[in-house]
Amino acid sequence: MLIVPERDIADLITRKAAFDAVEKVFAAMASGAAYNFPVVRESLGHEDALYGFKGGFDRAGLMLGLKAGGYWPNNLEKRGLINHQSTVFLFDPDTGKPTAMVGGNLLTALRTAAASAVSIKHLARPDASVIGMIGAGHQATFQLRAALEQRPFEKVIGWNYHPEMLPNIEKIAAEAGLCFEAVDLPGMGEADVIISITSAFAPSLMADHVSSGTHIACMGTDTKGKQEVEAALLARARVFTDEVMQSITIGEAQHAVAQGLLAESDIVRLGSVINGSDQGRTSDTQITLFDGTGVGLQDLAVAAAVVDLAVENGLAIEVDF
Ligand code: NAD
């Protein structure tokens, strides 16, 4: 069995490797070659921690495994550790024997950023030039960096519930040589692409804040009750997702479906667009919306890529198990 510790991940994986792994596994999910297992998420009643498992099996890529982890809100203050903690375990699908244990913290950030980037590649208008960010926390910086590689964006605009955090994304725009402007929510009408990545439980972005032809990647809503955009926006849009069952239960679409504004059958898997079995955006004026809920197969795909890179670079630790 191979171990790739968290400390080595940053030197091994690239944004391109994460993007390719996620794009490929989304396609496998849509073709039926890969499927995600139901998500387990439990409140432990200890240290206020939320803990759970996301797993799946990809018959085409021969990947089987799970990510175990969650959120320990007291870690930073009490122990100097980051609050999000996760580890990916891979197994040999022929025998069930464990093959790898991989640090999952940075990989989670990169695979989440890759998902919205994949949606931009396949759904945003080719001439998109302004990108809008809703959210400016830890994950927002990863989302923006990966998104900027998908189109020749000329400007970044941003809104955040806590405006004092906006310099986090302004810094990423500056790194890419782009100007940044803080806007109010109606100002998002200027954006051709919008990424929302917040922990909100009530909508910020309303249907009339968004212009025709915009692509929106809703990435923050990954739990029952969370919500970033008005449900009516999903009714205005063609809606895509990673995994339909997650989209309607823990994703952004949970609200529009519950309110009867969107049917489960209206939601298209992004992998179908990647495979060419769905045309994706159907006009330059259509609003497209990707509901990125975060699936176990994304974690397995980036972990498997990092194990290969660790072996190539002599950094994988081998243990008898
Ligand atoms: P963070 O704590 O670093 O940042 C939280 C962000 O949410 C900040 O921008 C903050 O200003 C904003 N926010 C907080 N309360 C708000 C409110 N009431 N209204 C609007 N905005 C509010 O967290 P993060 O690591 O950046 O993660 C952001 C979200 O992304 C979390 O909800 C997390 O669960 C989710 N996430 C999703 C995936 C996925 O695969 N879809 C993966 C990782 C994280």
Coordinates of C-alpha atoms and ligand atoms in Angstrom, one line a residue:
M1 CA 0.0 0.0 0.0
L2 CA 1.2 3.5 -0.9
I3 CA 1.0 6.6 1.3
V4 CA 1.1 10.1 -0.1
P5 CA 1.1 12.6 2.9
E6 CA -0.6 15.9 2.8
R7 CA 2.8 17.7 2.9
D8 CA 3.8 16.4 -0.5
I9 CA 0.5 17.0 -2.4
A10 CA 1.3 20.7 -3.4
D11 CA 4.6 19.7 -5.0
L12 CA 3.0 16.9 -7.0
I13 CA -0.4 17.9 -8.4
T14 CA -0.9 20.6 -10.9
R15 CA -4.2 22.5 -11.7
K16 CA -4.1 20.9 -15.1
A17 CA -3.8 17.3 -13.7
A18 CA -6.8 18.0 -11.4
F19 CA -8.8 19.5 -14.2
D20 CA -8.1 16.6 -16.5
A21 CA -9.0 14.0 -13.8
V22 CA -12.3 15.7 -12.9
E23 CA -13.3 16.2 -16.6
K24 CA -12.6 12.6 -17.3
V25 CA -14.5 11.2 -14.3
F26 CA -17.6 13.5 -14.9
A27 CA -17.7 12.0 -18.4
A28 CA -17.4 8.4 -17.0
M29 CA -20.3 9.2 -14.6
A30 CA -22.5 10.4 -17.4
S31 CA -21.8 7.3 -19.6
G32 CA -22.7 5.0 -16.7
A33 CA -19.2 3.7 -16.3
A34 CA -18.8 5.3 -12.9
Y35 CA -21.1 6.0 -10.0
N36 CA -21.1 7.7 -6.6
F37 CA -22.2 6.0 -3.4
P38 CA -24.8 7.8 -1.2
V39 CA -23.1 10.4 1.0
V40 CA -22.8 9.8 4.7
R41 CA -22.6 13.0 6.8
E42 CA -22.9 12.9 10.6
S43 CA -22.8 15.4 13.4
L44 CA -20.5 13.6 15.9
G45 CA -21.7 15.4 19.1
H46 CA -18.0 15.7 19.9
E47 CA -15.9 18.9 19.2
D48 CA -18.9 20.2 17.2
A49 CA -17.5 18.1 14.3
L50 CA -19.2 17.1 11.1
Y51 CA -17.8 13.9 9.7
G52 CA -18.7 11.8 6.7
F53 CA -17.8 9.6 3.7
K54 CA -18.0 10.2 0.0
G55 CA -17.2 7.3 -2.2
G56 CA -17.7 5.6 -5.6
F57 CA -16.5 3.2 -8.2
D58 CA -15.3 3.9 -11.7
R59 CA -15.3 0.7 -13.8
A60 CA -13.7 2.4 -16.7
G61 CA -10.8 4.0 -14.8
L62 CA -10.7 1.1 -12.2
M63 CA -10.9 3.4 -9.2
L64 CA -12.7 2.3 -6.0
G65 CA -12.5 4.1 -2.7
L66 CA -13.7 6.9 -0.5
K67 CA -12.9 10.2 1.1
A68 CA -13.4 10.3 4.9
G69 CA -13.4 13.6 6.6
G70 CA -15.3 16.7 7.6
Y71 CA -15.2 19.9 9.6
W72 CA -13.7 20.4 13.1
P73 CA -14.5 24.1 13.9
N74 CA -12.3 24.2 16.9
N75 CA -9.1 22.9 15.3
L76 CA -7.5 26.2 14.4
E77 CA -8.0 27.9 17.7
K78 CA -7.4 25.0 20.0
R79 CA -4.7 23.1 18.0
G80 CA -3.3 25.2 15.2
L81 CA -4.7 22.8 12.7
I82 CA -7.0 23.6 9.7
N83 CA -10.7 23.0 10.3
H84 CA -11.4 21.0 7.2
Q85 CA -9.7 17.6 7.5
S86 CA -10.0 14.7 5.0
T87 CA -8.1 11.6 3.7
V88 CA -8.7 9.6 0.6
F89 CA -8.5 5.8 0.6
L90 CA -8.1 3.8 -2.7
F91 CA -8.8 0.1 -3.1
D92 CA -7.9 -2.5 -5.7
P93 CA -11.3 -3.2 -7.4
D94 CA -10.2 -6.8 -8.2
T95 CA -9.4 -7.8 -4.7
G96 CA -10.7 -5.2 -2.2
K97 CA -7.2 -4.7 -0.8
P98 CA -6.2 -1.1 0.0
T99 CA -3.8 0.4 -2.5
A100 CA -3.3 4.0 -1.3
M101 CA -3.9 6.5 1.5
V102 CA -3.7 10.1 0.3
G103 CA -3.9 13.5 2.1
G104 CA -7.2 15.0 1.0
N105 CA -7.2 18.6 2.2
L106 CA -5.5 20.4 -0.7
L107 CA -6.9 17.9 -3.2
T108 CA -10.5 18.8 -2.1
A109 CA -9.8 22.5 -2.8
L110 CA -8.2 21.6 -6.2
R111 CA -10.9 19.2 -7.3
T112 CA -13.7 21.7 -6.4
A113 CA -11.9 24.4 -8.3
A114 CA -11.5 22.0 -11.3
A115 CA -15.3 21.3 -11.3
S116 CA -16.3 24.9 -11.8
A117 CA -13.4 25.3 -14.4
V118 CA -14.7 22.3 -16.3
S119 CA -18.2 23.8 -16.3
I120 CA -16.8 27.1 -17.7
K121 CA -14.9 25.3 -20.4
H122 CA -18.0 23.5 -21.6
L123 CA -20.8 26.0 -20.9
A124 CA -19.6 29.6 -20.8
R125 CA -19.8 31.7 -24.0
P126 CA -16.5 31.6 -25.9
D127 CA -16.3 35.4 -25.8
A128 CA -16.8 35.7 -22.0
S129 CA -14.6 38.5 -20.7
V130 CA -15.8 39.5 -17.3
I131 CA -15.8 37.0 -14.4
G132 CA -17.8 37.7 -11.2
M133 CA -17.0 36.2 -7.8
I134 CA -19.5 35.8 -5.0
G135 CA -17.5 34.7 -2.0
A136 CA -13.9 35.5 -0.9
G137 CA -13.0 32.8 1.5
H138 CA -10.5 30.0 1.4
Q139 CA -12.1 28.1 -1.6
A140 CA -12.8 31.3 -3.6
T141 CA -9.2 31.8 -4.4
F142 CA -8.8 28.3 -5.8
Q143 CA -12.0 28.7 -7.9
L144 CA -10.9 32.0 -9.4
R145 CA -7.4 30.8 -10.2
A146 CA -8.7 27.7 -12.1
A147 CA -11.5 29.7 -13.8
L148 CA -9.0 32.3 -15.2
E149 CA -7.4 29.6 -17.2
Q150 CA -10.5 28.8 -19.2
R151 CA -11.2 32.1 -21.1
P152 CA -9.1 35.2 -21.8
F153 CA -10.9 37.1 -19.1
E154 CA -10.2 40.9 -19.0
K155 CA -11.7 41.8 -15.6
V156 CA -12.7 40.3 -12.3
I157 CA -15.6 41.8 -10.3
G158 CA -16.5 40.6 -6.8
W159 CA -19.1 40.8 -4.0
N160 CA -18.8 39.2 -0.5
Y161 CA -21.0 39.2 2.5
H162 CA -17.9 40.2 4.5
P163 CA -16.4 42.9 2.3
E164 CA -13.2 43.0 4.3
M165 CA -12.3 39.6 2.8
L166 CA -12.4 40.8 -0.9
P167 CA -8.6 41.5 -1.0
N168 CA -8.2 37.6 -1.0
I169 CA -9.7 37.5 -4.5
E170 CA -8.3 40.9 -5.6
K171 CA -4.8 39.3 -5.0
I172 CA -5.6 36.4 -7.4
A173 CA -6.8 38.8 -10.1
A174 CA -3.6 40.9 -9.6
E175 CA -1.4 37.7 -10.0
A176 CA -3.1 37.2 -13.4
G177 CA -2.5 40.9 -14.3
L178 CA -6.2 41.7 -14.2
C179 CA -8.0 44.6 -12.7
F180 CA -10.5 43.9 -9.9
E181 CA -13.6 45.9 -9.0
A182 CA -15.8 45.4 -5.9
V183 CA -19.5 45.6 -6.9
D184 CA -22.9 45.4 -5.3
L185 CA -25.1 42.4 -6.3
P186 CA -26.9 44.1 -9.1
G187 CA -23.5 44.9 -10.5
M188 CA -23.0 41.2 -11.2
G189 CA -25.1 42.0 -14.4
E190 CA -21.8 42.9 -16.0
A191 CA -20.4 39.4 -15.6
D192 CA -20.3 36.8 -18.4
V193 CA -19.3 34.1 -15.8
I194 CA -20.2 34.1 -12.1
I195 CA -18.9 31.7 -9.5
S196 CA -20.6 31.5 -6.1
I197 CA -18.7 29.9 -3.3
T198 CA -20.0 30.8 0.1
S199 CA -21.4 29.0 3.2
A200 CA -24.7 30.9 3.0
F201 CA -28.1 29.5 4.0
A202 CA -30.0 32.3 2.2
P203 CA -29.7 33.5 -1.4
S204 CA -27.6 36.5 -2.3
L205 CA -27.7 36.4 -6.1
M206 CA -31.2 37.1 -7.4
A207 CA -32.6 36.1 -10.8
D208 CA -32.7 39.7 -11.9
H209 CA -29.0 40.3 -11.0
V210 CA -27.9 38.1 -13.9
S211 CA -27.7 39.0 -17.6
S212 CA -28.7 36.8 -20.5
G213 CA -26.0 34.6 -21.7
T214 CA -24.2 34.3 -18.4
H215 CA -22.8 31.1 -17.1
I216 CA -23.0 30.6 -13.3
A217 CA -21.2 28.0 -11.3
C218 CA -22.9 27.5 -7.9
M219 CA -20.2 25.8 -5.8
G220 CA -21.0 26.5 -2.1
T221 CA -24.2 24.6 -1.6
D222 CA -23.3 21.1 -0.6
T223 CA -25.7 20.5 2.4
K224 CA -29.4 20.4 2.9
G225 CA -30.6 24.0 3.8
K226 CA -27.7 25.9 2.2
Q227 CA -28.6 28.3 -0.6
E228 CA -26.6 30.9 -2.6
V229 CA -28.9 32.0 -5.4
E230 CA -32.6 32.7 -5.8
A231 CA -34.6 29.6 -6.8
A232 CA -36.2 31.6 -9.6
L233 CA -32.7 31.9 -11.2
L234 CA -32.7 28.1 -11.8
A235 CA -36.1 28.4 -13.5
R236 CA -34.5 31.1 -15.9
A237 CA -31.5 28.9 -16.6
R238 CA -30.5 25.6 -18.3
V239 CA -29.3 23.6 -15.2
F240 CA -26.3 21.2 -15.2
T241 CA -24.8 19.3 -12.3
D242 CA -22.2 16.7 -11.4
E243 CA -24.7 14.2 -9.8
V244 CA -28.4 14.8 -10.2
M245 CA -29.4 13.0 -6.9
Q246 CA -27.0 15.2 -4.9
S247 CA -28.2 18.3 -6.8
I248 CA -31.8 17.9 -5.8
T249 CA -31.1 16.8 -2.2
I250 CA -28.0 18.8 -1.0
G251 CA -27.2 21.1 -4.0
E252 CA -28.5 24.4 -5.1
A253 CA -31.4 22.8 -7.0
Q254 CA -32.9 21.4 -3.8
H255 CA -34.8 24.7 -3.4
A256 CA -36.1 25.2 -7.0
V257 CA -37.2 21.5 -7.1
A258 CA -39.0 21.8 -3.7
Q259 CA -40.8 25.0 -4.9
G260 CA -41.9 23.3 -8.1
L261 CA -39.8 25.7 -10.3
L262 CA -37.6 23.0 -11.7
A263 CA -38.1 19.3 -12.4
E264 CA -35.4 16.7 -11.7
S265 CA -35.7 15.7 -15.4
D266 CA -34.7 19.2 -16.4
I267 CA -31.2 18.8 -14.8
V268 CA -28.4 17.7 -17.2
R269 CA -25.2 16.0 -16.1
L270 CA -22.2 18.1 -17.1
G271 CA -20.6 14.8 -18.2
S272 CA -23.2 14.4 -20.9
V273 CA -21.9 17.7 -22.4
I274 CA -18.3 16.5 -22.1
N275 CA -19.3 13.2 -23.8
G276 CA -21.1 15.1 -26.6
S277 CA -24.4 13.4 -25.8
D278 CA -25.9 16.8 -24.7
Q279 CA -25.3 20.0 -26.6
G280 CA -24.9 22.1 -23.4
R281 CA -25.5 25.8 -24.0
T282 CA -28.1 26.2 -26.8
S283 CA -27.8 29.9 -27.5
D284 CA -25.7 32.9 -26.7
T285 CA -28.5 34.5 -24.7
Q286 CA -29.2 31.4 -22.6
I287 CA -28.2 31.4 -18.9
T288 CA -26.4 28.2 -18.0
L289 CA -26.0 27.2 -14.3
F290 CA -23.8 24.4 -13.0
D291 CA -24.8 23.1 -9.6
G292 CA -21.5 21.7 -8.3
T293 CA -22.3 19.6 -5.2
G294 CA -18.9 17.8 -4.9
V295 CA -18.8 14.0 -5.5
G296 CA -16.6 11.2 -4.2
L297 CA -15.4 10.2 -7.6
Q298 CA -13.8 13.7 -8.0
D299 CA -11.8 12.9 -4.9
L300 CA -10.8 9.5 -6.1
A301 CA -9.8 10.8 -9.5
V302 CA -7.4 13.5 -8.2
A303 CA -6.1 11.1 -5.5
A304 CA -5.3 8.4 -8.2
A305 CA -3.6 11.1 -10.3
V306 CA -1.5 12.2 -7.3
V307 CA -0.5 8.6 -6.5
D308 CA 0.8 8.1 -10.1
L309 CA 2.8 11.4 -9.8
A310 CA 4.2 10.4 -6.4
V311 CA 5.4 7.0 -7.8
E312 CA 7.0 8.8 -10.8
N313 CA 8.7 11.3 -8.5
G314 CA 9.8 8.7 -5.9
L315 CA 7.7 10.3 -3.2
A316 CA 5.2 7.5 -2.5
I317 CA 5.8 5.8 0.9
E318 CA 5.3 2.0 0.6
V319 CA 4.1 0.1 3.6
D320 CA 3.2 -3.6 4.0
F321 CA -0.5 -3.9 4.9
Ligands
NAD1 P1 -14.7 30.0 4.2 O1 -15.2 29.9 5.6 O2 -13.3 30.2 3.9 O3 -15.5 31.2 3.4 C1 -16.9 31.3 3.6 C2 -17.4 32.3 2.6 O4 -18.9 32.4 2.7 C3 -16.9 33.7 2.8 O5 -16.8 34.4 1.5 C4 -17.9 34.4 3.6 O6 -17.9 35.8 3.6 C5 -19.2 33.8 3.0 N1 -20.4 33.9 3.9 C6 -20.4 33.5 5.2 N2 -21.7 33.7 5.7 C7 -22.4 34.2 4.6 C8 -23.8 34.6 4.5 N3 -24.6 34.5 5.5 N4 -24.2 35.0 3.2 C9 -23.3 35.1 2.2 N5 -22.0 34.7 2.3 C10 -21.6 34.3 3.5 O7 -15.2 28.7 3.4 P2 -14.7 28.0 2.1 O8 -13.7 27.0 2.4 O9 -14.4 29.1 1.1 O10 -16.0 27.2 1.6 C11 -17.1 27.9 1.1 C12 -18.3 26.9 0.9 O11 -17.9 26.0 -0.1 C13 -18.6 26.1 2.1 O12 -20.0 26.2 2.3 C14 -18.2 24.7 1.8 O13 -19.0 23.7 2.4 C15 -18.4 24.7 0.3 N6 -17.6 23.7 -0.4 C16 -18.2 23.1 -1.5 C17 -17.5 22.1 -2.2 C18 -18.1 21.4 -3.3 O14 -17.6 20.4 -3.9 N7 -19.2 21.9 -3.8 C19 -16.2 21.8 -1.8 C20 -15.5 22.5 -0.8 C21 -16.3 23.5 -0.1

